Coordinates of C-alpha atoms in Angstrom, one line a residue:
Chain A
M1 CA 91.4 -74.1 22.3
N2 CA 93.8 -72.9 19.5
A3 CA 96.3 -75.5 20.6
L4 CA 93.7 -78.2 20.5
I5 CA 92.6 -77.3 17.0
T6 CA 96.2 -76.9 15.8
I7 CA 97.1 -80.4 17.0
S8 CA 94.0 -82.1 15.6
V9 CA 94.5 -80.4 12.2
L10 CA 98.2 -81.2 12.3
A11 CA 97.3 -84.9 12.7
V12 CA 95.2 -84.9 9.6
L13 CA 97.9 -82.9 7.7
V14 CA 100.5 -85.5 8.7
L15 CA 98.3 -88.2 7.2
Y16 CA 98.1 -86.3 3.9
L17 CA 101.9 -86.0 3.9
G18 CA 102.0 -89.7 4.3
L19 CA 99.6 -90.1 1.4
Y20 CA 101.9 -88.2 -0.9
K21 CA 105.0 -90.1 0.4
A22 CA 106.6 -87.0 1.8
N23 CA 108.2 -89.1 4.6
K24 CA 111.1 -86.7 4.9
A25 CA 108.8 -83.8 5.8
L26 CA 106.8 -85.7 8.5
L27 CA 109.1 -85.0 11.5
P28 CA 109.8 -81.3 10.7
V29 CA 106.2 -80.5 10.1
T30 CA 105.1 -82.3 13.2
L31 CA 107.6 -80.5 15.4
L32 CA 106.8 -77.1 13.8
G33 CA 103.1 -77.7 14.4
L34 CA 103.7 -78.7 18.0
A35 CA 105.8 -75.5 18.5
V36 CA 102.9 -73.5 17.2
A37 CA 100.5 -75.3 19.6
L38 CA 103.0 -74.6 22.4
F39 CA 103.0 -71.0 21.6
F40 CA 99.2 -70.8 21.6
T41 CA 99.2 -72.6 24.9
I42 CA 101.6 -70.2 26.6
N43 CA 99.5 -67.4 25.2
H44 CA 96.7 -68.5 27.4
W45 CA 98.7 -67.9 30.5
N46 CA 97.1 -65.6 33.1
V47 CA 94.2 -64.6 30.8
F48 CA 91.7 -67.0 32.3
T49 CA 88.3 -65.4 32.9
G50 CA 86.1 -68.4 33.3
P51 CA 85.2 -71.7 31.7
T52 CA 84.5 -71.4 27.9
F53 CA 82.4 -73.3 25.4
N54 CA 79.3 -73.7 27.5
D55 CA 81.5 -74.4 30.5
M56 CA 83.0 -77.4 28.8
M57 CA 86.7 -76.3 29.0
S58 CA 88.6 -74.1 31.4
Y59 CA 91.9 -72.9 30.2
D60 CA 93.2 -71.8 33.5
N61 CA 96.9 -71.7 34.5
F62 CA 96.7 -75.3 35.6
A63 CA 95.7 -76.3 32.1
V64 CA 98.4 -74.1 30.6
A65 CA 101.1 -75.6 32.8
F66 CA 100.2 -79.2 32.1
S67 CA 99.5 -78.6 28.4
G68 CA 103.0 -77.0 28.2
I69 CA 104.7 -80.0 29.9
T70 CA 103.0 -82.6 27.8
I71 CA 103.5 -80.8 24.4
T72 CA 107.2 -80.2 25.2
S73 CA 107.8 -83.8 26.3
T74 CA 106.0 -85.0 23.1
M75 CA 108.3 -82.8 21.1
L76 CA 111.4 -84.3 22.8
I77 CA 110.2 -87.8 22.3
L78 CA 109.3 -87.2 18.7
L79 CA 112.8 -85.8 18.1
L80 CA 114.1 -89.2 19.2
S81 CA 111.9 -90.9 16.7
K82 CA 114.0 -90.0 13.6
G83 CA 114.5 -93.3 11.8
Y84 CA 112.8 -95.3 14.6
F85 CA 109.4 -96.0 13.2
E86 CA 110.8 -96.7 9.7
K87 CA 112.2 -99.9 11.1
I88 CA 108.8 -101.0 12.1
S89 CA 107.0 -100.4 8.8
D90 CA 106.8 -98.1 5.9
H91 CA 103.6 -96.4 7.0
V92 CA 105.2 -93.9 9.3
A93 CA 102.7 -91.1 8.9
E94 CA 100.0 -93.1 10.8
Y95 CA 102.2 -93.4 13.8
Y96 CA 102.8 -89.6 14.0
S97 CA 99.2 -89.0 13.4
I98 CA 98.0 -91.3 16.2
I99 CA 100.5 -89.8 18.6
L100 CA 99.2 -86.4 17.8
F101 CA 95.6 -87.5 18.2
S102 CA 96.6 -88.9 21.6
L103 CA 98.1 -85.5 22.5
A104 CA 94.9 -83.8 21.5
G105 CA 93.0 -86.1 23.9
I106 CA 95.6 -85.2 26.6
L107 CA 95.0 -81.5 26.1
V108 CA 91.3 -82.1 26.7
M109 CA 92.1 -84.2 29.8
V110 CA 94.1 -81.4 31.4
S111 CA 91.6 -78.7 30.8
Y112 CA 88.2 -80.2 31.1
H113 CA 85.5 -78.5 33.1
N114 CA 82.8 -81.1 32.5
M115 CA 82.7 -84.9 33.1
T116 CA 81.8 -85.6 29.4
M117 CA 85.0 -83.8 28.3
L118 CA 87.0 -85.8 30.8
F119 CA 85.6 -89.0 29.5
I120 CA 86.2 -88.2 25.8
G121 CA 89.7 -86.9 26.5
I122 CA 90.6 -90.1 28.3
E123 CA 89.1 -92.2 25.6
I124 CA 90.9 -90.4 22.8
M125 CA 94.2 -90.8 24.6
S126 CA 93.8 -94.4 25.7
V127 CA 92.5 -95.8 22.4
S128 CA 95.4 -94.2 20.6
L129 CA 97.7 -95.9 23.1
Y130 CA 96.1 -99.3 22.6
I131 CA 97.0 -99.0 18.9
L132 CA 100.4 -97.6 19.5
A133 CA 101.3 -100.4 21.9
G134 CA 100.6 -102.9 19.1
I135 CA 102.2 -101.3 16.1
R136 CA 104.9 -104.1 15.9
K137 CA 102.5 -106.5 14.3
Q138 CA 105.0 -109.3 14.0
D139 CA 106.2 -109.1 17.5
F140 CA 104.4 -111.3 20.0
A141 CA 105.2 -109.1 23.0
S142 CA 103.8 -106.1 21.3
N143 CA 100.6 -107.9 20.4
E144 CA 100.3 -109.1 24.0
A145 CA 100.8 -105.6 25.3
A146 CA 98.2 -104.1 23.0
L147 CA 95.6 -106.7 23.8
K148 CA 96.3 -106.6 27.6
Y149 CA 96.2 -102.8 27.6
F150 CA 93.0 -102.8 25.6
L151 CA 91.1 -105.3 27.8
M152 CA 92.3 -103.7 31.1
G153 CA 91.8 -100.2 29.8
A154 CA 88.2 -100.9 28.6
F155 CA 87.5 -102.4 31.9
S156 CA 88.7 -99.4 33.8
T157 CA 86.8 -97.1 31.5
G158 CA 83.7 -99.0 32.6
F159 CA 84.5 -98.1 36.2
L160 CA 85.1 -94.5 35.3
L161 CA 81.9 -94.2 33.3
F162 CA 79.8 -95.9 36.0
G163 CA 81.2 -93.5 38.5
V164 CA 80.3 -90.5 36.3
A165 CA 76.8 -91.9 35.8
L166 CA 76.2 -92.3 39.6
I167 CA 77.5 -88.8 40.3
Y168 CA 75.2 -87.4 37.7
G169 CA 72.4 -89.3 39.3
A170 CA 73.2 -87.7 42.7
A171 CA 74.2 -84.2 41.6
H172 CA 72.1 -83.8 38.3
S173 CA 75.1 -82.3 36.5
F174 CA 78.3 -83.1 34.7
D175 CA 79.7 -79.7 35.4
L176 CA 82.6 -79.7 37.9
E177 CA 81.5 -76.4 39.5
A178 CA 77.9 -77.5 39.7
I179 CA 78.9 -80.8 41.4
K180 CA 81.0 -78.9 43.9
M181 CA 78.2 -76.5 44.6
H182 CA 75.8 -79.4 45.1
L183 CA 78.3 -80.9 47.7
E184 CA 78.8 -77.6 49.5
T185 CA 75.2 -76.7 49.8
N186 CA 74.3 -80.1 51.0
L187 CA 77.1 -80.1 53.6
Q188 CA 76.2 -76.6 54.8
T189 CA 72.5 -77.3 55.1
G190 CA 73.1 -80.6 56.8
Q191 CA 71.3 -82.5 54.1
A192 CA 72.5 -86.1 53.5
I193 CA 74.6 -86.6 50.4
S194 CA 73.2 -89.4 48.3
P195 CA 75.0 -92.7 48.8
L196 CA 75.2 -92.9 45.0
F197 CA 77.6 -90.0 45.2
Y198 CA 80.0 -91.8 47.5
T199 CA 79.9 -94.9 45.3
G200 CA 80.6 -92.7 42.3
V201 CA 83.6 -91.1 43.9
V202 CA 85.1 -94.5 44.7
L203 CA 84.5 -95.8 41.2
M204 CA 86.0 -92.8 39.6
A205 CA 89.0 -93.1 41.9
V206 CA 89.4 -96.7 40.8
G207 CA 89.1 -95.7 37.1
M208 CA 91.7 -92.9 37.5
A209 CA 94.1 -95.1 39.5
F210 CA 93.9 -97.7 36.7
K211 CA 94.8 -95.0 34.1
V212 CA 97.8 -93.7 36.1
G213 CA 98.9 -97.2 37.0
A214 CA 98.7 -97.0 40.7
A215 CA 98.6 -100.1 42.8
P216 CA 96.5 -102.3 43.3
F217 CA 95.4 -101.5 39.7
H218 CA 98.9 -101.6 38.2
F219 CA 99.1 -105.2 36.9
W220 CA 98.9 -104.1 33.3
T221 CA 101.8 -101.7 33.6
P222 CA 104.9 -103.9 33.5
D223 CA 103.8 -106.1 30.6
V224 CA 102.4 -103.2 28.5
Y225 CA 105.5 -101.0 29.1
E226 CA 107.8 -103.9 28.3
G227 CA 106.0 -105.2 25.2
S228 CA 105.4 -101.8 23.5
P229 CA 108.1 -100.3 21.3
S230 CA 110.5 -98.3 23.6
L231 CA 109.6 -94.9 22.2
I232 CA 105.9 -95.5 22.8
T233 CA 106.7 -96.7 26.3
A234 CA 108.6 -93.4 26.8
F235 CA 105.5 -91.5 25.6
M236 CA 103.2 -93.6 28.0
S237 CA 105.4 -93.2 31.0
T238 CA 106.0 -89.5 30.7
V239 CA 103.3 -87.6 28.8
V240 CA 100.4 -89.9 29.5
K241 CA 101.2 -90.3 33.2
T242 CA 101.5 -86.5 33.6
A243 CA 98.2 -86.0 31.9
G244 CA 96.6 -88.7 34.1
F245 CA 97.7 -87.0 37.2
A246 CA 96.6 -83.6 36.0
A247 CA 93.1 -85.0 35.3
F248 CA 93.1 -86.9 38.7
L249 CA 94.2 -83.8 40.6
R250 CA 91.7 -81.5 38.9
L251 CA 88.8 -83.8 39.6
F252 CA 89.7 -84.5 43.3
A253 CA 91.2 -81.1 44.2
T254 CA 88.5 -78.9 42.8
C255 CA 85.3 -81.0 42.4
F256 CA 85.3 -83.5 45.2
Y257 CA 87.3 -81.4 47.6
P258 CA 84.3 -80.9 50.0
L259 CA 84.2 -84.6 50.6
H260 CA 87.9 -85.1 51.2
D261 CA 87.4 -86.6 54.6
F262 CA 85.7 -89.5 52.9
W263 CA 88.1 -90.3 50.0
M264 CA 91.4 -89.3 51.7
P265 CA 91.9 -92.6 53.4
V266 CA 91.2 -94.5 50.2
I267 CA 93.8 -92.5 48.3
L268 CA 96.2 -92.8 51.2
V269 CA 96.0 -96.6 51.2
I270 CA 96.5 -96.6 47.4
T271 CA 99.5 -94.4 47.7
I272 CA 101.2 -96.6 50.3
I273 CA 100.6 -99.8 48.4
T274 CA 101.8 -98.2 45.2
L275 CA 105.1 -97.0 46.7
F276 CA 105.9 -100.4 48.2
A277 CA 104.7 -102.5 45.2
G278 CA 106.6 -100.4 42.7
N279 CA 109.9 -100.1 44.6
I280 CA 110.2 -103.6 46.0
T281 CA 109.4 -105.3 42.7
A282 CA 111.7 -103.0 40.8
L283 CA 114.5 -104.4 43.0
Y284 CA 114.2 -107.8 41.5
Q285 CA 114.3 -106.8 37.8
N286 CA 117.3 -107.7 35.6
N287 CA 116.0 -105.9 32.6
F288 CA 116.4 -102.2 32.3
K289 CA 113.1 -101.6 30.6
R290 CA 111.1 -103.6 33.1
M291 CA 112.9 -101.8 35.9
L292 CA 111.8 -98.5 34.4
A293 CA 108.2 -99.8 34.2
W294 CA 108.2 -100.7 37.9
S295 CA 109.9 -97.5 38.9
S296 CA 107.2 -95.6 37.0
I297 CA 104.6 -97.3 39.2
S298 CA 106.5 -96.1 42.3
H299 CA 106.7 -92.6 40.9
A300 CA 102.9 -92.7 40.5
G301 CA 102.9 -93.2 44.3
Y302 CA 105.0 -90.1 44.9
M303 CA 102.7 -88.0 42.6
L304 CA 99.6 -89.3 44.5
F305 CA 101.0 -87.4 47.5
A306 CA 99.7 -84.2 45.9
I307 CA 96.2 -85.6 46.0
V308 CA 96.5 -87.0 49.5
S309 CA 97.7 -83.6 50.9
L310 CA 95.8 -81.1 48.9
G311 CA 97.1 -77.8 49.7
S312 CA 97.8 -74.6 47.9
E313 CA 101.1 -76.1 46.7
A314 CA 99.6 -79.4 45.4
S315 CA 99.4 -78.4 41.8
Y316 CA 102.8 -76.8 41.9
G317 CA 104.2 -80.0 43.4
V318 CA 102.8 -82.2 40.6
F319 CA 104.0 -79.7 38.1
V320 CA 107.6 -79.8 39.3
Y321 CA 107.5 -83.5 39.9
A322 CA 106.1 -84.2 36.4
I323 CA 108.8 -82.0 34.8
A324 CA 111.6 -83.7 36.8
Y325 CA 110.2 -87.2 36.2
S326 CA 109.6 -86.6 32.5
A327 CA 113.1 -85.2 31.8
A328 CA 114.8 -88.0 33.6
S329 CA 112.6 -90.7 32.0
I330 CA 113.2 -89.3 28.5
I331 CA 117.0 -89.6 29.1
A332 CA 116.6 -93.1 30.4
F333 CA 114.4 -94.2 27.5
A334 CA 116.8 -92.5 25.0
G335 CA 119.6 -94.5 26.5
L336 CA 117.4 -97.6 26.2
V337 CA 116.6 -97.0 22.6
L338 CA 120.3 -96.5 21.7
M339 CA 121.2 -99.6 23.6
Q340 CA 118.5 -101.7 22.0
A341 CA 119.5 -100.5 18.5
N342 CA 123.2 -101.2 19.0
T343 CA 123.3 -104.3 21.2
G344 CA 119.8 -105.7 20.9
S345 CA 119.7 -106.3 24.6
D346 CA 118.2 -104.3 27.5
S347 CA 119.6 -106.1 30.5
F348 CA 121.7 -104.2 33.1
D349 CA 124.7 -106.1 31.9
S350 CA 124.5 -104.4 28.5
F351 CA 125.5 -101.2 30.2
N352 CA 128.8 -102.5 31.5
G353 CA 131.7 -100.4 30.6
L354 CA 129.7 -97.6 29.0
G355 CA 131.3 -95.0 31.1
R356 CA 134.7 -95.4 29.4
K357 CA 133.4 -95.7 25.8
N358 CA 130.5 -93.2 25.8
P359 CA 131.3 -90.7 28.6
F360 CA 128.5 -88.2 27.5
L361 CA 125.7 -90.8 27.4
A362 CA 126.9 -92.4 30.7
F363 CA 127.0 -88.9 32.3
T364 CA 123.4 -88.1 31.2
L365 CA 122.1 -91.5 32.3
T366 CA 123.8 -91.0 35.6
V367 CA 122.1 -87.6 36.1
A368 CA 118.8 -89.2 35.1
M369 CA 119.2 -92.0 37.6
L370 CA 120.2 -89.6 40.4
S371 CA 117.2 -87.5 39.6
L372 CA 114.8 -90.4 39.6
A373 CA 116.3 -91.5 42.9
G374 CA 115.8 -88.0 44.3
I375 CA 119.4 -87.1 45.1
P376 CA 120.0 -83.4 45.9
L377 CA 121.1 -81.0 43.1
T378 CA 118.8 -82.7 40.6
A379 CA 115.2 -81.9 39.7
G380 CA 114.0 -85.1 41.2
F381 CA 115.1 -84.0 44.7
I382 CA 113.2 -80.7 44.4
G383 CA 110.0 -82.6 43.2
K384 CA 110.2 -85.0 46.2
F385 CA 111.0 -82.2 48.6
I386 CA 107.9 -80.2 47.6
M387 CA 105.7 -83.3 47.8
F388 CA 107.1 -84.3 51.2
S389 CA 106.9 -80.9 52.7
N390 CA 103.2 -80.6 51.5
A391 CA 102.4 -84.0 53.1
L392 CA 104.1 -82.9 56.3
S393 CA 102.2 -79.6 56.5
S394 CA 99.0 -81.6 56.3
M395 CA 100.1 -83.9 59.1
H396 CA 100.8 -87.0 57.1
T397 CA 104.0 -87.7 59.0
W398 CA 103.8 -91.5 58.7
L399 CA 103.2 -91.3 55.0
V400 CA 106.4 -89.2 54.6
V401 CA 108.4 -91.7 56.8
L402 CA 107.2 -94.6 54.6
A403 CA 108.0 -92.6 51.4
V404 CA 111.5 -91.9 52.7
I405 CA 112.1 -95.6 53.3
N406 CA 110.9 -96.2 49.7
A407 CA 113.2 -93.5 48.3
V408 CA 116.1 -95.3 50.0
I409 CA 115.0 -98.6 48.5
S410 CA 114.9 -97.0 45.1
I411 CA 118.5 -95.7 45.3
F412 CA 119.6 -99.4 45.2
Y413 CA 118.2 -100.2 41.9
Y414 CA 118.9 -96.9 40.2
F415 CA 122.5 -97.2 41.3
R416 CA 122.8 -100.6 39.7
V417 CA 122.8 -98.9 36.3
I418 CA 125.5 -96.4 37.4
V419 CA 127.6 -99.1 38.9
A420 CA 127.3 -101.1 35.7
M421 CA 128.4 -98.2 33.6
Y422 CA 131.4 -97.1 35.6
F423 CA 132.7 -99.9 37.7
K424 CA 132.1 -103.0 35.6
D425 CA 134.4 -103.5 32.6
A426 CA 133.4 -105.1 29.4
E427 CA 134.8 -105.2 25.9
R428 CA 132.4 -103.2 23.9
A429 CA 132.3 -101.0 20.9
E430 CA 131.5 -97.3 21.2
L431 CA 127.8 -96.6 20.7
E432 CA 127.1 -94.2 17.9
I433 CA 124.9 -91.4 19.1
P434 CA 123.0 -89.5 16.4
L435 CA 122.8 -85.7 16.7
N436 CA 119.1 -85.7 17.5
F437 CA 119.7 -87.9 20.5
K438 CA 122.5 -85.6 21.6
V439 CA 120.2 -82.6 21.5
V440 CA 117.4 -84.3 23.4
L441 CA 119.8 -85.6 26.1
A442 CA 121.5 -82.2 26.5
I443 CA 118.2 -80.4 26.8
S444 CA 116.9 -82.9 29.4
V445 CA 120.1 -82.9 31.4
V446 CA 120.3 -79.1 31.5
A447 CA 116.7 -78.9 32.6
T448 CA 117.2 -81.5 35.3
I449 CA 120.3 -79.9 36.8
L450 CA 119.0 -76.3 36.4
I451 CA 115.9 -77.0 38.3
G452 CA 117.9 -79.0 40.9
I453 CA 120.3 -76.2 41.6
W454 CA 118.0 -73.2 41.1
P455 CA 114.4 -74.3 41.7
A456 CA 113.2 -70.7 41.5
F457 CA 114.0 -70.8 37.8
L458 CA 110.6 -72.5 37.5
P459 CA 108.1 -69.8 38.4
N460 CA 105.0 -70.8 40.3
V461 CA 102.9 -70.7 37.2
I462 CA 99.8 -72.2 38.6
Chain B
M1 CA 52.0 -101.4 42.4
N2 CA 50.6 -100.2 39.1
P3 CA 51.1 -102.2 35.9
G4 CA 53.9 -99.9 34.7
E5 CA 56.0 -100.6 37.7
L6 CA 55.3 -104.3 37.4
I7 CA 56.5 -104.4 33.8
C8 CA 59.6 -102.4 34.8
Y9 CA 60.5 -104.9 37.6
I10 CA 59.9 -107.8 35.3
L11 CA 62.2 -106.3 32.7
A12 CA 64.8 -105.6 35.3
G13 CA 64.6 -109.2 36.5
V14 CA 65.0 -110.5 32.9
V15 CA 68.0 -108.3 32.4
V16 CA 69.7 -109.5 35.6
I17 CA 68.9 -113.2 35.1
S18 CA 69.8 -113.4 31.4
A19 CA 73.0 -111.5 32.0
L20 CA 73.9 -114.0 34.7
V21 CA 73.2 -116.9 32.3
V22 CA 75.3 -115.2 29.6
V23 CA 78.3 -115.2 31.9
L24 CA 77.8 -118.6 33.3
T25 CA 77.0 -120.6 30.1
A26 CA 80.0 -122.5 28.8
N27 CA 78.7 -122.5 25.2
L28 CA 79.6 -119.3 23.5
V29 CA 76.9 -119.4 20.8
R30 CA 74.2 -119.9 23.4
S31 CA 75.5 -116.9 25.5
V32 CA 75.4 -114.7 22.4
F33 CA 71.8 -115.6 21.7
L34 CA 70.9 -115.0 25.3
F35 CA 72.7 -111.6 25.1
F36 CA 69.9 -110.7 22.6
V37 CA 67.4 -111.0 25.4
T38 CA 69.5 -109.0 27.8
L39 CA 69.9 -106.1 25.4
F40 CA 66.2 -106.1 24.4
A41 CA 65.1 -106.0 28.0
L42 CA 67.6 -103.2 28.7
A43 CA 66.1 -101.2 25.9
G44 CA 62.8 -101.7 27.6
L45 CA 64.2 -100.3 30.8
Y46 CA 65.5 -97.2 29.0
V47 CA 61.9 -96.6 27.8
F48 CA 60.9 -96.6 31.5
S49 CA 63.6 -94.0 32.3
L50 CA 62.1 -91.7 29.7
A51 CA 65.0 -92.3 27.4
D52 CA 63.2 -93.5 24.3
F53 CA 65.8 -92.3 21.9
V54 CA 68.5 -94.3 23.8
A55 CA 66.2 -97.3 23.7
V56 CA 65.9 -97.1 20.0
T57 CA 69.6 -96.7 19.4
Q58 CA 70.2 -99.5 21.8
V59 CA 68.1 -101.8 19.6
I60 CA 69.6 -100.5 16.4
V61 CA 73.2 -100.4 17.4
Y62 CA 73.6 -103.2 19.8
V63 CA 71.0 -105.7 18.8
G64 CA 71.1 -104.9 15.1
G65 CA 74.7 -104.2 14.8
V66 CA 77.0 -105.5 17.4
L67 CA 75.3 -108.8 18.0
V68 CA 74.9 -109.6 14.3
L69 CA 78.6 -108.8 14.0
M70 CA 79.3 -111.3 16.7
L71 CA 77.2 -113.9 15.0
F72 CA 79.1 -113.3 11.8
A73 CA 82.4 -113.8 13.7
F74 CA 81.1 -117.1 14.8
M75 CA 80.0 -118.2 11.4
L76 CA 83.2 -117.2 9.8
S77 CA 85.6 -118.7 12.3
N78 CA 86.3 -122.4 12.2
K79 CA 84.9 -125.0 14.5
E80 CA 88.1 -126.1 16.1
L81 CA 88.9 -122.6 17.2
L82 CA 85.5 -122.3 19.0
N83 CA 86.0 -125.6 20.7
S84 CA 89.3 -124.6 22.0
L85 CA 87.8 -121.5 23.5
R86 CA 85.6 -123.6 25.8
Q87 CA 87.0 -124.0 29.3
P88 CA 88.1 -127.5 30.3
A89 CA 85.9 -129.0 32.9
A90 CA 88.8 -129.4 35.3
A91 CA 89.1 -125.6 35.7
K92 CA 85.8 -125.4 37.4
L93 CA 86.9 -127.9 40.1
S94 CA 89.9 -125.8 41.2
M95 CA 87.8 -123.4 43.1
L96 CA 90.9 -122.3 45.1
T97 CA 92.0 -120.0 42.3
N98 CA 88.6 -118.3 42.2
I99 CA 88.7 -117.2 45.8
P100 CA 90.5 -113.8 45.3
A101 CA 88.1 -112.9 42.4
G102 CA 85.2 -114.0 44.6
I103 CA 86.3 -111.8 47.4
V104 CA 86.6 -108.8 45.2
A105 CA 83.2 -109.4 43.6
A106 CA 81.6 -109.8 47.0
G107 CA 83.3 -106.6 48.1
V108 CA 82.0 -104.6 45.2
F109 CA 78.5 -106.1 45.6
T110 CA 78.5 -105.2 49.3
V111 CA 79.4 -101.6 48.5
L112 CA 76.6 -101.4 45.9
A113 CA 74.1 -103.1 48.2
I114 CA 75.0 -100.6 51.1
S115 CA 74.7 -97.7 48.8
T116 CA 71.3 -98.7 47.4
K117 CA 70.0 -99.5 50.8
G118 CA 70.4 -95.9 51.8
L119 CA 68.9 -94.7 48.6
Q120 CA 65.4 -93.5 48.6
L121 CA 64.1 -93.8 45.1
A122 CA 60.8 -92.2 46.1
A123 CA 62.4 -88.8 46.4
P124 CA 62.3 -87.0 49.7
S125 CA 60.1 -84.1 50.5
G126 CA 58.8 -82.4 47.4
M127 CA 61.7 -83.3 45.1
S128 CA 60.8 -85.5 42.2
L129 CA 63.2 -88.0 40.8
F130 CA 63.5 -85.8 37.8
P131 CA 64.1 -82.3 39.1
A132 CA 62.0 -79.4 37.8
G133 CA 62.7 -78.4 34.2
M134 CA 64.3 -81.7 33.2
L135 CA 61.9 -84.1 31.6
N136 CA 58.3 -85.0 31.4
A137 CA 56.8 -88.2 30.1
G138 CA 55.3 -86.5 27.1
D139 CA 58.5 -84.6 26.0
N140 CA 59.9 -85.1 22.6
T141 CA 63.3 -86.3 23.7
I142 CA 64.8 -86.6 20.2
H143 CA 64.1 -82.9 19.7
L144 CA 65.7 -82.0 23.0
L145 CA 68.7 -84.2 22.4
G146 CA 69.3 -82.7 19.0
V147 CA 69.2 -79.2 20.4
R148 CA 71.5 -80.0 23.2
L149 CA 74.0 -81.8 21.0
M150 CA 74.2 -78.8 18.7
T151 CA 74.4 -76.2 21.5
N152 CA 75.7 -77.1 24.9
Y153 CA 77.3 -80.3 24.0
L154 CA 78.7 -79.3 20.6
L155 CA 82.3 -79.5 21.7
P156 CA 82.2 -83.1 23.0
F157 CA 80.2 -84.0 19.9
E158 CA 82.9 -82.7 17.7
L159 CA 85.6 -84.3 19.7
A160 CA 83.8 -87.6 19.4
S161 CA 84.5 -87.3 15.6
V162 CA 88.2 -86.8 16.3
F163 CA 88.0 -89.9 18.4
L164 CA 86.3 -91.9 15.6
L165 CA 88.7 -90.7 13.0
M166 CA 91.6 -91.8 15.1
A167 CA 90.1 -95.2 15.8
L168 CA 89.5 -95.6 12.1
I169 CA 93.1 -94.8 11.2
G170 CA 94.3 -97.1 13.9
A171 CA 92.0 -100.0 12.9
A172 CA 92.9 -99.6 9.3
H173 CA 96.6 -99.7 10.1
L174 CA 96.3 -102.7 12.4
A175 CA 94.2 -104.7 9.9
R176 CA 96.4 -103.8 6.9
K177 CA 98.5 -106.6 5.6
G178 CA 102.1 -105.7 6.1
K179 CA 104.7 -106.4 3.5
E180 CA 106.4 -108.9 5.8
S181 CA 103.2 -110.9 6.5
T182 CA 102.4 -111.8 2.9

């Protein structure tokens, strides 16, 4: 709760700083505030006694873990933002403030214990993103992204809300524990569960799949990710995606678990379609940013594994996968931002010859691509390994076979970047890498390799 | 069927039919005016669900606020813009492109129809539609709502204010005239 208050107040404070034209102080104050919020979050670890605030929130270890990842990723992304928003307009404070509000919504999303909190959290997060997608007011692609995201997002929220309403109609409660009790008592006494409940579960699954960008509800993702400013895209594809999965997992793993025979096939089909749609389309992209958008869809497929094969390790699997994916994506987007700032292009060809001129950047990008592809000795491999072994232990052998095929497909397009950097020569000037980028790249690479070599470094915190 | 039920069904029918016409009419102004009817009838349905406060807010916020705002938008925008919004007649002929949407809509409708078929609104064995301790027809719902909002649901209520503040900042930022656009 302290973290939530800190971040909300910080957002207002940042606005005040903007009002008094203290633009130099914005980034340090934001980072400091986030560090305080992170400290408060970690303080909650292992002290969980039960849901608080009239059973609205539950700050269990699950919430602590995912709040921790999202706050840390936000700090890394904001570190990259030095001098970035100034190019868009003079009113930088608003951008920081809206990102912070979005993070506040995310903290609610990962620690809710009541459907109303889930809804409000998702709305705070998404509405901030609609705005952030459109902050380049003069850029047509940015406007298109904002409008498309807004319309699609509003539509999916409708699904989600309808699902909540139907479930309330069947179970007479918004409380996750009460809904679970309703299901369990009905199943034990052999009473029929109202058809409204089944419809509600399906509608909520549709709404959540929209929010995490899983196929067949992924059509907004490529255009929105491509049209938004690159740093905002980085925020969307790491922090927001992690939060979406945390909310998804909490809802289905705890609340709807007694009904898993019913919704498992639905999620299974969504997973398989997501994997294939994401990976096969990513093969045909010539633009690095668009490739990352499609690859983020395919990674949504891998993360859905945790929901398909709910086991004791499911939360841990998503936790590790989210860290691995966030670290690698932040590196990739940092590279993209540098490339766009220096060459104005984001096609694969603009990476030609980078290996000779900028060995450090090329090395970090290589590690990121290897991690995203799931090559051993990187964090991505450990994430995929935990997901796959979970799925195997719950007898989803075919799913794992399909996923391995997809992992092989993904190697092809990730390696295009590496090939371009090291094996294609081009006359190019050396990119200038600011210090803050170096710090973020170094932190992410160290995290990726450390988890890859020594997974026990990450304790099972959940 | 008692008169109350009859009125309820008539209202429900009005909602469904007028909503259909709103979607199907090509003329935007006409659909906005029909939307008035939909929202009013919906407010009536809320009254029948013992949610009189929601009914009142529905009339004040949607009928009084949102729809009037829509009408203002029409009056302030120019005629050519509205004309271009109308779909060309040729689009209706190419039914082929509508097939996927039609299939999805039919699918959703089937799911809903199946789920309502199994639903017994007259609640089974001794359970009323509103379980004990929830609501009676004579209750002062505004009082109950106020108490709930300030006790159990205080946290969501406060967070809604965070949400509104954020939306306000964002809207102000997006609507502000930038230096470059002047």
